[in-house]
Amino acid sequence: MTERQLQARVGMFTIVAMVLVAIMVFQFGSLKNVFHPRYEIAIHFTEAPGLFPSTPVRMNGITIGSVKEVTLDNEHGGVLVIVEIDEKYRLRTDSTPSLRRTILGDSSIEFTPGVEKEFVIAGTRLHGLAPTNPMDIVNRLEKQVNKSVTSFEETSAEWKKVGVNINHLMFTNRDDIELAIQKSVKSLDQFSQVMQNTNKVLQNADLVLGDKENQANLKRTLAAMPKMVEETQQTIAAVRQTVIAVQGAVEKADQNLENLQKVTEPLGKRTTSIVVNLDATMTNLKQLSGELNDYVKLVKNKDGSLNRMIEDPELYNNLNRSAAALNVLLKNIEPIMKDAQVFSDKIARHPELMGVSGAMKGSSGLKNEPTPQAVHHHHPSRTARHTPSSAARKNKRQ
């Protein structure tokens, strides 16, 4: 290696070392605030184990600043920590700082994100939450373990008593226990049979439900269920109406019973007289029944006239022939009656046909002849006209 190469390498090493020193001074010194402006806030902790300058300050896992100074708070007690927050990260007034420690003993300050609209300004004093001391946790856990051990010892003593009681029970009731065990075995066998039967039933049900035709029928049944429910509701409504109608009928029946009671009350008062009248009526009916019995005996008597009229067919034939002869006689009499009617009408119109007196007086041919007084008052000329007419009719008949 030549002297020139050695000098070049020494120069390169010197330049790299100066660059590294400059970077470290920029990173850990106050020069970085020139390019990244920050604002300071104070945080009060009751204790701050593991905090020192340059400890990171985070929010939601992102570093937003670092610790600048850690001092004792002589005024309020505890520890006062001055932190620097990058200007681009704004903390809200309800953000709470808390001290976090890892298992290895590293510490950091964690801010919770707030929701308030106002932001923390530089120089604000906040109250932080100190981390839980592991030794305190161990002490509390030791107390809980001691309580648990005590409870376990008490429980063990109780279980010991239970074991003694069970041994005594087993020793004194060994026969009953053996019988109970035998019954339990039988019960388990029966339960096993029941489960087998249940399994068979489920298999049969699976076969039934697995059939496509049964599935279709089941679907139709389920589809008809709403209609059935509606009809059931209608039936229930009709039953309700029927019940209401029955209640109305019962009320009417009660009214009728009340009216009937009003009617029967006077009858109850006259029971004696009614019974007497019924007795007399029954006596009369008995007498009437005896008389009817006698009449029936007369009718049944073969030698009696009534029996002969009922049972002898010759009497019926005679009556039938008489009715037929009477019918023929009535038909023959009908033209004679008509002739008699015509004759009487003619005699009524012309009475002179009966003898000389009728021929002398004459007739006008009317049924109702005028009285002599009425004829006397008629005009002579009108009477004269009637007389020749009567004489002419008489001559014509002759």
Tab-separated table of N, CA and C in Angstrom, residues 235-312:
chain	number	residue	atom	x	y	z
A	235	THR	N	-115.122	-20.457	12.544
A	235	THR	CA	-115.910	-21.373	13.381
A	235	THR	C	-115.986	-20.873	14.814
A	236	ILE	N	-114.851	-20.404	15.308
A	236	ILE	CA	-114.833	-19.882	16.683
A	236	ILE	C	-115.758	-18.679	16.794
A	237	ALA	N	-115.730	-17.794	15.756
A	237	ALA	CA	-116.626	-16.640	15.775
A	237	ALA	C	-118.086	-17.094	15.761
A	238	ALA	N	-118.386	-18.130	14.909
A	238	ALA	CA	-119.755	-18.646	14.882
A	238	ALA	C	-120.146	-19.259	16.213
A	239	VAL	N	-119.201	-19.963	16.829
A	239	VAL	CA	-119.478	-20.555	18.154
A	239	VAL	C	-119.744	-19.467	19.170
A	240	ARG	N	-118.967	-18.376	19.068
A	240	ARG	CA	-119.212	-17.256	19.986
A	240	ARG	C	-120.605	-16.684	19.790
A	241	GLN	N	-120.987	-16.517	18.508
A	241	GLN	CA	-122.341	-16.024	18.248
A	241	GLN	C	-123.385	-17.004	18.764
A	242	THR	N	-123.087	-18.313	18.579
A	242	THR	CA	-124.022	-19.321	19.087
A	242	THR	C	-124.133	-19.250	20.598
A	243	VAL	N	-122.999	-19.065	21.243
A	243	VAL	CA	-123.012	-18.952	22.711
A	243	VAL	C	-123.814	-17.735	23.139
A	244	ILE	N	-123.622	-16.631	22.383
A	244	ILE	CA	-124.387	-15.421	22.711
A	244	ILE	C	-125.879	-15.686	22.526
A	245	ALA	N	-126.221	-16.377	21.402
A	245	ALA	CA	-127.628	-16.703	21.165
A	245	ALA	C	-128.165	-17.626	22.249
A	246	VAL	N	-127.341	-18.607	22.657
A	246	VAL	CA	-127.764	-19.520	23.723
A	246	VAL	C	-127.969	-18.756	25.025
A	247	GLN	N	-127.076	-17.812	25.296
A	247	GLN	CA	-127.260	-16.999	26.498
A	247	GLN	C	-128.573	-16.225	26.439
A	248	GLY	N	-128.860	-15.659	25.214
A	248	GLY	CA	-130.139	-14.969	25.072
A	248	GLY	C	-131.315	-15.909	25.270
A	249	ALA	N	-131.186	-17.147	24.704
A	249	ALA	CA	-132.261	-18.122	24.879
A	249	ALA	C	-132.417	-18.516	26.340
A	250	VAL	N	-131.277	-18.643	27.031
A	250	VAL	CA	-131.342	-18.993	28.453
A	250	VAL	C	-132.027	-17.883	29.243
A	251	GLU	N	-131.686	-16.623	28.883
A	251	GLU	CA	-132.347	-15.508	29.565
A	251	GLU	C	-133.852	-15.526	29.301
A	252	LYS	N	-134.228	-15.806	28.023
A	252	LYS	CA	-135.650	-15.897	27.709
A	252	LYS	C	-136.301	-17.063	28.459
A	253	ALA	N	-135.542	-18.191	28.535
A	253	ALA	CA	-136.074	-19.340	29.278
A	253	ALA	C	-136.280	-18.991	30.747
A	254	ASP	N	-135.351	-18.225	31.294
A	254	ASP	CA	-135.518	-17.790	32.687
A	254	ASP	C	-136.763	-16.936	32.831
A	255	GLN	N	-136.956	-16.027	31.850
A	255	GLN	CA	-138.166	-15.205	31.901
A	255	GLN	C	-139.422	-16.069	31.785
A	256	ASN	N	-139.363	-17.071	30.843
A	256	ASN	CA	-140.528	-17.954	30.700
A	256	ASN	C	-140.778	-18.758	31.967
A	257	LEU	N	-139.691	-19.188	32.623
A	257	LEU	CA	-139.867	-19.919	33.876
A	257	LEU	C	-140.478	-19.035	34.949
A	258	GLU	N	-140.039	-17.768	34.949
A	258	GLU	CA	-140.659	-16.849	35.911
A	258	GLU	C	-142.149	-16.682	35.612
A	259	ASN	N	-142.473	-16.508	34.294
A	259	ASN	CA	-143.890	-16.379	33.934
A	259	ASN	C	-144.653	-17.659	34.263
A	260	LEU	N	-144.003	-18.836	33.980
A	260	LEU	CA	-144.653	-20.103	34.291
A	260	LEU	C	-144.860	-20.259	35.789
A	261	GLN	N	-143.901	-19.767	36.546
A	261	GLN	CA	-144.057	-19.817	38.002
A	261	GLN	C	-145.237	-18.966	38.450
A	262	LYS	N	-145.380	-17.794	37.785
A	262	LYS	CA	-146.527	-16.953	38.110
A	262	LYS	C	-147.833	-17.666	37.773
A	263	VAL	N	-147.796	-18.459	36.640
A	263	VAL	CA	-149.010	-19.167	36.235
A	263	VAL	C	-149.297	-20.338	37.160
A	264	THR	N	-148.232	-21.082	37.488
A	264	THR	CA	-148.438	-22.286	38.297
A	264	THR	C	-148.676	-21.997	39.773
A	265	GLU	N	-148.319	-20.788	40.201
A	265	GLU	CA	-148.543	-20.473	41.620
A	265	GLU	C	-150.030	-20.517	41.982
A	266	PRO	N	-150.942	-19.899	41.157
A	266	PRO	CA	-152.377	-20.049	41.489
A	266	PRO	C	-152.842	-21.496	41.378
A	267	LEU	N	-152.249	-22.256	40.386
A	267	LEU	CA	-152.637	-23.660	40.271
A	267	LEU	C	-152.233	-24.450	41.503
A	268	GLY	N	-151.070	-24.106	42.057
A	268	GLY	CA	-150.640	-24.781	43.273
A	268	GLY	C	-151.598	-24.522	44.436
A	269	LYS	N	-152.130	-23.326	44.472
A	269	LYS	CA	-153.082	-23.017	45.527
A	269	LYS	C	-154.400	-23.768	45.344
A	270	ARG	N	-154.752	-24.085	44.062
A	270	ARG	CA	-156.018	-24.780	43.778
A	270	ARG	C	-155.769	-26.265	43.495
A	271	THR	N	-154.728	-26.809	44.015
A	271	THR	CA	-154.395	-28.212	43.735
A	271	THR	C	-155.492	-29.159	44.189
A	272	THR	N	-156.057	-28.882	45.348
A	272	THR	CA	-157.081	-29.795	45.900
A	272	THR	C	-158.296	-29.864	44.992
A	273	SER	N	-158.789	-28.681	44.566
A	273	SER	CA	-159.986	-28.660	43.708
A	273	SER	C	-159.687	-29.279	42.352
A	274	ILE	N	-158.452	-29.036	41.846
A	274	ILE	CA	-158.087	-29.604	40.540
A	274	ILE	C	-158.037	-31.118	40.635
A	275	VAL	N	-157.492	-31.632	41.721
A	275	VAL	CA	-157.423	-33.083	41.898
A	275	VAL	C	-158.817	-33.677	41.983
A	276	VAL	N	-159.708	-32.980	42.698
A	276	VAL	CA	-161.093	-33.472	42.803
A	276	VAL	C	-161.738	-33.509	41.428
A	277	ASN	N	-161.544	-32.408	40.630
A	277	ASN	CA	-162.141	-32.369	39.293
A	277	ASN	C	-161.549	-33.452	38.397
A	278	LEU	N	-160.208	-33.665	38.514
A	278	LEU	CA	-159.592	-34.728	37.727
A	278	LEU	C	-160.135	-36.103	38.131
A	279	ASP	N	-160.383	-36.283	39.420
A	279	ASP	CA	-160.947	-37.554	39.884
A	279	ASP	C	-162.324	-37.774	39.298
A	280	ALA	N	-163.134	-36.686	39.310
A	280	ALA	CA	-164.481	-36.803	38.737
A	280	ALA	C	-164.403	-37.081	37.241
A	281	THR	N	-163.434	-36.394	36.573
A	281	THR	CA	-163.282	-36.592	35.126
A	281	THR	C	-162.866	-38.028	34.826
A	282	MET	N	-161.956	-38.548	35.608
A	282	MET	CA	-161.526	-39.928	35.407
A	282	MET	C	-162.678	-40.907	35.647
A	283	THR	N	-163.528	-40.588	36.633
A	283	THR	CA	-164.698	-41.445	36.881
A	283	THR	C	-165.618	-41.444	35.675
A	284	ASN	N	-165.858	-40.226	35.105
A	284	ASN	CA	-166.720	-40.118	33.918
A	284	ASN	C	-166.102	-40.865	32.738
A	285	LEU	N	-164.762	-40.731	32.599
A	285	LEU	CA	-164.105	-41.437	31.511
A	285	LEU	C	-164.216	-42.941	31.688
A	286	LYS	N	-164.151	-43.383	32.941
A	286	LYS	CA	-164.307	-44.812	33.205
A	286	LYS	C	-165.696	-45.293	32.824
A	287	GLN	N	-166.740	-44.486	33.195
A	287	GLN	CA	-168.101	-44.848	32.816
A	287	GLN	C	-168.265	-44.860	31.310
A	288	LEU	N	-167.674	-43.821	30.631
A	288	LEU	CA	-167.754	-43.750	29.177
A	288	LEU	C	-167.056	-44.944	28.550
A	289	SER	N	-165.929	-45.338	29.136
A	289	SER	CA	-165.216	-46.498	28.607
A	289	SER	C	-166.067	-47.760	28.754
A	290	GLY	N	-166.792	-47.879	29.885
A	290	GLY	CA	-167.671	-49.036	30.057
A	290	GLY	C	-168.798	-49.049	29.037
A	291	GLU	N	-169.390	-47.863	28.801
A	291	GLU	CA	-170.466	-47.782	27.816
A	291	GLU	C	-169.959	-48.116	26.427
A	292	LEU	N	-168.755	-47.580	26.093
A	292	LEU	CA	-168.191	-47.903	24.776
A	292	LEU	C	-167.905	-49.390	24.664
A	293	ASN	N	-167.504	-49.981	25.757
A	293	ASN	CA	-167.249	-51.422	25.754
A	293	ASN	C	-168.527	-52.191	25.480
A	294	ASP	N	-169.632	-51.727	26.135
A	294	ASP	CA	-170.929	-52.372	25.870
A	294	ASP	C	-171.333	-52.208	24.414
A	295	TYR	N	-171.110	-50.999	23.877
A	295	TYR	CA	-171.462	-50.745	22.479
A	295	TYR	C	-170.651	-51.642	21.549
A	296	VAL	N	-169.393	-51.798	21.873
A	296	VAL	CA	-168.536	-52.664	21.050
A	296	VAL	C	-169.020	-54.104	21.125
A	297	LYS	N	-169.446	-54.520	22.333
A	297	LYS	CA	-169.985	-55.875	22.457
A	297	LYS	C	-171.221	-56.037	21.586
A	298	LEU	N	-172.095	-55.008	21.557
A	298	LEU	CA	-173.277	-55.079	20.700
A	298	LEU	C	-172.896	-55.171	19.244
A	299	VAL	N	-171.831	-54.395	18.878
A	299	VAL	CA	-171.406	-54.413	17.476
A	299	VAL	C	-170.840	-55.773	17.115
A	300	LYS	N	-170.123	-56.382	18.046
A	300	LYS	CA	-169.496	-57.672	17.785
A	300	LYS	C	-170.498	-58.831	17.843
A	301	ASN	N	-171.692	-58.596	18.384
A	301	ASN	CA	-172.696	-59.641	18.481
A	301	ASN	C	-173.153	-60.028	17.075
A	302	LYS	N	-172.990	-61.277	16.717
A	302	LYS	CA	-173.320	-61.707	15.356
A	302	LYS	C	-174.812	-61.649	15.070
A	303	ASP	N	-175.594	-61.797	16.083
A	303	ASP	CA	-177.029	-61.753	15.885
A	303	ASP	C	-177.589	-60.343	15.917
A	304	GLY	N	-176.798	-59.376	16.246
A	304	GLY	CA	-177.271	-58.001	16.335
A	304	GLY	C	-177.415	-57.358	14.973
A	305	SER	N	-178.224	-56.289	14.921
A	305	SER	CA	-178.481	-55.582	13.649
A	305	SER	C	-177.243	-54.852	13.169
A	306	LEU	N	-176.486	-54.224	14.092
A	306	LEU	CA	-175.299	-53.459	13.674
A	306	LEU	C	-174.259	-54.373	13.067
A	307	ASN	N	-174.045	-55.517	13.687
A	307	ASN	CA	-173.048	-56.449	13.150
A	307	ASN	C	-173.472	-56.923	11.763
A	308	ARG	N	-174.775	-57.215	11.594
A	308	ARG	CA	-175.257	-57.670	10.288
A	308	ARG	C	-175.139	-56.573	9.238
A	309	MET	N	-175.393	-55.306	9.652
A	309	MET	CA	-175.245	-54.196	8.701
A	309	MET	C	-173.786	-54.018	8.287
A	310	ILE	N	-172.848	-54.306	9.219
A	310	ILE	CA	-171.426	-54.104	8.918
A	310	ILE	C	-170.863	-55.275	8.133
A	311	GLU	N	-171.228	-56.515	8.511
A	311	GLU	CA	-170.574	-57.685	7.939
A	311	GLU	C	-171.358	-58.315	6.794
A	312	ASP	N	-172.680	-58.083	6.680
A	312	ASP	CA	-173.492	-58.732	5.631
A	312	ASP	C	-173.308	-57.968	4.326
